[in-house]
């Protein structure tokens, strides 16, 4: 659903539509690329297009699994730090990373659907935070990385 279509809808629905738009943009950054292009490193950090999508998958799990369920990261199967979440394994492909991203986003939607915007999530390392804050943080995170992805993709396609 386009974001303008929810202009007069409740905040909860607005948050969810904006989140889904940013999730989609990040997934689409890999469309039409080769495996080499998706893994291409253009900056000194570990940031690659494939790594960005792998990282936002990690972020989904931090905020909608760890924070909601209070399960430790090792049990969830995610790295301990955000920086580690950019590391690509030999088995990471565009298809496998996109599949993991789709599954994480669906799990996030399901976990959040049981909660109200003011419900506190107790599993984050910062302490209890309301779902409203988590939605805002996720929007910031996804928008920031969507911008990174736009720039990297432009560089890759113009090379």
PDB file of C-alpha atoms in Angstrom, residues 2-135:
ATOM      1  CA  UNK A   2       1.455   3.424  -0.907  1.00  0.00           C
ATOM      2  CA  UNK A   3       2.308   5.640   2.047  1.00  0.00           C
ATOM      3  CA  UNK A   4      -0.050   8.417   0.953  1.00  0.00           C
ATOM      4  CA  UNK A   5      -2.943   5.951   1.115  1.00  0.00           C
ATOM      5  CA  UNK A   6      -2.576   5.758   4.901  1.00  0.00           C
ATOM      6  CA  UNK A   7      -2.351   9.495   5.542  1.00  0.00           C
ATOM      7  CA  UNK A   8      -5.526   9.491   7.654  1.00  0.00           C
ATOM      8  CA  UNK A   9      -5.140   5.992   9.080  1.00  0.00           C
ATOM      9  CA  UNK A  10      -4.117   5.193  12.668  1.00  0.00           C
ATOM     10  CA  UNK A  11      -0.446   5.656  13.514  1.00  0.00           C
ATOM     11  CA  UNK A  12       0.065   1.921  13.861  1.00  0.00           C
ATOM     12  CA  UNK A  13      -0.960   1.321  10.260  1.00  0.00           C
ATOM     13  CA  UNK A  14       1.165   4.257   9.070  1.00  0.00           C
ATOM     14  CA  UNK A  15       4.226   2.846  10.832  1.00  0.00           C
ATOM     15  CA  UNK A  16       3.696  -0.579   9.316  1.00  0.00           C
ATOM     16  CA  UNK A  17       3.215   0.709   5.772  1.00  0.00           C
ATOM     17  CA  UNK A  18       6.355   2.868   6.012  1.00  0.00           C
ATOM     18  CA  UNK A  19       8.349  -0.040   7.459  1.00  0.00           C
ATOM     19  CA  UNK A  20       7.225  -2.337   4.657  1.00  0.00           C
ATOM     20  CA  UNK A  21       8.133   0.277   2.045  1.00  0.00           C
ATOM     21  CA  UNK A  22      11.669   0.586   3.417  1.00  0.00           C
ATOM     22  CA  UNK A  23      12.004  -3.199   3.712  1.00  0.00           C
ATOM     23  CA  UNK A  24      10.975  -3.538   0.060  1.00  0.00           C
ATOM     24  CA  UNK A  25      13.443  -0.864  -1.093  1.00  0.00           C
ATOM     25  CA  UNK A  26      16.317  -2.672   0.582  1.00  0.00           C
ATOM     26  CA  UNK A  27      15.348  -6.016  -0.908  1.00  0.00           C
ATOM     27  CA  UNK A  28      15.022  -4.440  -4.360  1.00  0.00           C
ATOM     28  CA  UNK A  29      18.578  -3.079  -4.233  1.00  0.00           C
ATOM     29  CA  UNK A  30      19.738  -6.573  -5.251  1.00  0.00           C
ATOM     30  CA  UNK A  31      17.444  -6.915  -8.277  1.00  0.00           C
ATOM     31  CA  UNK A  32      19.234  -7.660 -11.522  1.00  0.00           C
ATOM     32  CA  UNK A  33      22.679  -7.880  -9.957  1.00  0.00           C
ATOM     33  CA  UNK A  34      25.172 -10.681 -10.299  1.00  0.00           C
ATOM     34  CA  UNK A  35      26.493 -12.403  -7.191  1.00  0.00           C
ATOM     35  CA  UNK A  36      29.800 -10.598  -7.713  1.00  0.00           C
ATOM     36  CA  UNK A  37      28.112  -7.200  -7.951  1.00  0.00           C
ATOM     37  CA  UNK A  38      26.064  -7.848  -4.817  1.00  0.00           C
ATOM     38  CA  UNK A  39      29.256  -8.729  -2.911  1.00  0.00           C
ATOM     39  CA  UNK A  40      31.389  -5.944  -4.383  1.00  0.00           C
ATOM     40  CA  UNK A  41      33.106  -3.834  -1.760  1.00  0.00           C
ATOM     41  CA  UNK A  42      33.299  -0.141  -2.631  1.00  0.00           C
ATOM     42  CA  UNK A  43      33.993   1.337   0.802  1.00  0.00           C
ATOM     43  CA  UNK A  44      36.567   0.575   3.527  1.00  0.00           C
ATOM     44  CA  UNK A  45      33.921  -0.898   5.854  1.00  0.00           C
ATOM     45  CA  UNK A  46      32.287  -4.311   5.426  1.00  0.00           C
ATOM     46  CA  UNK A  47      29.337  -2.665   3.680  1.00  0.00           C
ATOM     47  CA  UNK A  48      28.222  -4.317   0.443  1.00  0.00           C
ATOM     48  CA  UNK A  49      24.745  -4.495  -1.036  1.00  0.00           C
ATOM     49  CA  UNK A  50      24.379  -8.144  -0.040  1.00  0.00           C
ATOM     50  CA  UNK A  51      25.844  -7.330   3.373  1.00  0.00           C
ATOM     51  CA  UNK A  52      23.339  -4.499   3.859  1.00  0.00           C
ATOM     52  CA  UNK A  53      20.403  -6.838   3.310  1.00  0.00           C
ATOM     53  CA  UNK A  54      22.004  -9.403   5.612  1.00  0.00           C
ATOM     54  CA  UNK A  55      22.498  -6.662   8.219  1.00  0.00           C
ATOM     55  CA  UNK A  56      18.884  -5.436   8.088  1.00  0.00           C
ATOM     56  CA  UNK A  57      17.800  -9.054   8.517  1.00  0.00           C
ATOM     57  CA  UNK A  58      19.883  -9.073  11.711  1.00  0.00           C
ATOM     58  CA  UNK A  59      18.247  -5.794  12.764  1.00  0.00           C
ATOM     59  CA  UNK A  60      14.761  -7.256  12.266  1.00  0.00           C
ATOM     60  CA  UNK A  61      15.711 -10.150  14.532  1.00  0.00           C
ATOM     61  CA  UNK A  62      17.241  -7.885  17.180  1.00  0.00           C
ATOM     62  CA  UNK A  63      14.162  -5.687  17.436  1.00  0.00           C
ATOM     63  CA  UNK A  64      11.342  -8.129  16.795  1.00  0.00           C
ATOM     64  CA  UNK A  65      12.739 -11.371  18.187  1.00  0.00           C
ATOM     65  CA  UNK A  66      15.344 -10.571  20.827  1.00  0.00           C
ATOM     66  CA  UNK A  67      13.504  -7.496  22.127  1.00  0.00           C
ATOM     67  CA  UNK A  68      10.071  -9.156  22.117  1.00  0.00           C
ATOM     68  CA  UNK A  69      10.927 -12.707  23.255  1.00  0.00           C
ATOM     69  CA  UNK A  70      13.964 -11.867  25.431  1.00  0.00           C
ATOM     70  CA  UNK A  71      15.834 -14.773  23.794  1.00  0.00           C
ATOM     71  CA  UNK A  72      19.611 -14.322  23.596  1.00  0.00           C
ATOM     72  CA  UNK A  73      21.226 -13.691  20.209  1.00  0.00           C
ATOM     73  CA  UNK A  74      23.047 -17.031  20.282  1.00  0.00           C
ATOM     74  CA  UNK A  75      19.715 -18.837  20.615  1.00  0.00           C
ATOM     75  CA  UNK A  76      18.220 -16.792  17.785  1.00  0.00           C
ATOM     76  CA  UNK A  77      21.271 -17.555  15.645  1.00  0.00           C
ATOM     77  CA  UNK A  78      22.444 -14.009  15.007  1.00  0.00           C
ATOM     78  CA  UNK A  79      25.824 -12.349  15.598  1.00  0.00           C
ATOM     79  CA  UNK A  80      26.578 -10.618  18.861  1.00  0.00           C
ATOM     80  CA  UNK A  81      27.356  -7.248  17.261  1.00  0.00           C
ATOM     81  CA  UNK A  82      25.924  -5.234  14.365  1.00  0.00           C
ATOM     82  CA  UNK A  83      29.341  -5.069  12.652  1.00  0.00           C
ATOM     83  CA  UNK A  84      29.494  -8.869  12.479  1.00  0.00           C
ATOM     84  CA  UNK A  85      26.109  -8.953  10.753  1.00  0.00           C
ATOM     85  CA  UNK A  86      27.646  -7.537   7.553  1.00  0.00           C
ATOM     86  CA  UNK A  87      30.046 -10.479   7.182  1.00  0.00           C
ATOM     87  CA  UNK A  88      29.179 -12.647   4.198  1.00  0.00           C
ATOM     88  CA  UNK A  89      29.707 -16.405   4.348  1.00  0.00           C
ATOM     89  CA  UNK A  90      30.544 -18.484   1.288  1.00  0.00           C
ATOM     90  CA  UNK A  91      26.985 -19.821   1.316  1.00  0.00           C
ATOM     91  CA  UNK A  92      25.382 -16.374   1.257  1.00  0.00           C
ATOM     92  CA  UNK A  93      23.769 -15.740  -2.114  1.00  0.00           C
ATOM     93  CA  UNK A  94      21.311 -13.164  -3.312  1.00  0.00           C
ATOM     94  CA  UNK A  95      18.559 -15.777  -3.129  1.00  0.00           C
ATOM     95  CA  UNK A  96      19.466 -17.049   0.340  1.00  0.00           C
ATOM     96  CA  UNK A  97      19.894 -13.585   1.868  1.00  0.00           C
ATOM     97  CA  UNK A  98      16.626 -12.353   0.324  1.00  0.00           C
ATOM     98  CA  UNK A  99      14.813 -15.443   1.614  1.00  0.00           C
ATOM     99  CA  UNK A 100      16.185 -14.885   5.124  1.00  0.00           C
ATOM    100  CA  UNK A 101      15.155 -11.222   4.881  1.00  0.00           C
ATOM    101  CA  UNK A 102      11.595 -12.095   3.795  1.00  0.00           C
ATOM    102  CA  UNK A 103      11.282 -14.605   6.626  1.00  0.00           C
ATOM    103  CA  UNK A 104      12.629 -12.149   9.208  1.00  0.00           C
ATOM    104  CA  UNK A 105      10.236  -9.417   8.038  1.00  0.00           C
ATOM    105  CA  UNK A 106       7.276 -11.779   8.215  1.00  0.00           C
ATOM    106  CA  UNK A 107       8.324 -12.905  11.706  1.00  0.00           C
ATOM    107  CA  UNK A 108       8.659  -9.235  12.714  1.00  0.00           C
ATOM    108  CA  UNK A 109       5.146  -8.435  11.493  1.00  0.00           C
ATOM    109  CA  UNK A 110       3.780 -11.433  13.378  1.00  0.00           C
ATOM    110  CA  UNK A 111       5.604 -10.577  16.613  1.00  0.00           C
ATOM    111  CA  UNK A 112       4.490  -6.936  16.500  1.00  0.00           C
ATOM    112  CA  UNK A 113       0.886  -7.797  15.631  1.00  0.00           C
ATOM    113  CA  UNK A 114       0.321  -9.023  19.191  1.00  0.00           C
ATOM    114  CA  UNK A 115       1.509  -5.759  20.717  1.00  0.00           C
ATOM    115  CA  UNK A 116       0.213  -2.234  21.177  1.00  0.00           C
ATOM    116  CA  UNK A 117       2.338   0.804  20.361  1.00  0.00           C
ATOM    117  CA  UNK A 118       2.843   1.547  24.057  1.00  0.00           C
ATOM    118  CA  UNK A 119       3.654  -2.050  25.049  1.00  0.00           C
ATOM    119  CA  UNK A 120       7.164  -2.378  26.448  1.00  0.00           C
ATOM    120  CA  UNK A 121       9.685  -4.726  24.889  1.00  0.00           C
ATOM    121  CA  UNK A 122      11.970  -6.059  27.602  1.00  0.00           C
ATOM    122  CA  UNK A 123      14.614  -7.976  25.655  1.00  0.00           C
ATOM    123  CA  UNK A 124      16.748  -5.158  24.300  1.00  0.00           C
ATOM    124  CA  UNK A 125      20.138  -4.366  25.808  1.00  0.00           C
ATOM    125  CA  UNK A 126      19.064  -0.733  26.326  1.00  0.00           C
ATOM    126  CA  UNK A 127      16.311  -1.826  28.679  1.00  0.00           C
ATOM    127  CA  UNK A 128      12.520  -1.732  28.257  1.00  0.00           C
ATOM    128  CA  UNK A 129      11.379   0.246  25.221  1.00  0.00           C
ATOM    129  CA  UNK A 130       7.886   0.812  23.820  1.00  0.00           C
ATOM    130  CA  UNK A 131       7.005  -0.690  20.442  1.00  0.00           C
ATOM    131  CA  UNK A 132       6.423   2.870  19.176  1.00  0.00           C
ATOM    132  CA  UNK A 133      10.105   3.682  19.785  1.00  0.00           C
ATOM    133  CA  UNK A 134      11.166   0.436  18.100  1.00  0.00           C
ATOM    134  CA  UNK A 135       9.115   1.301  15.007  1.00  0.00           C
TER     135      UNK A 135
END
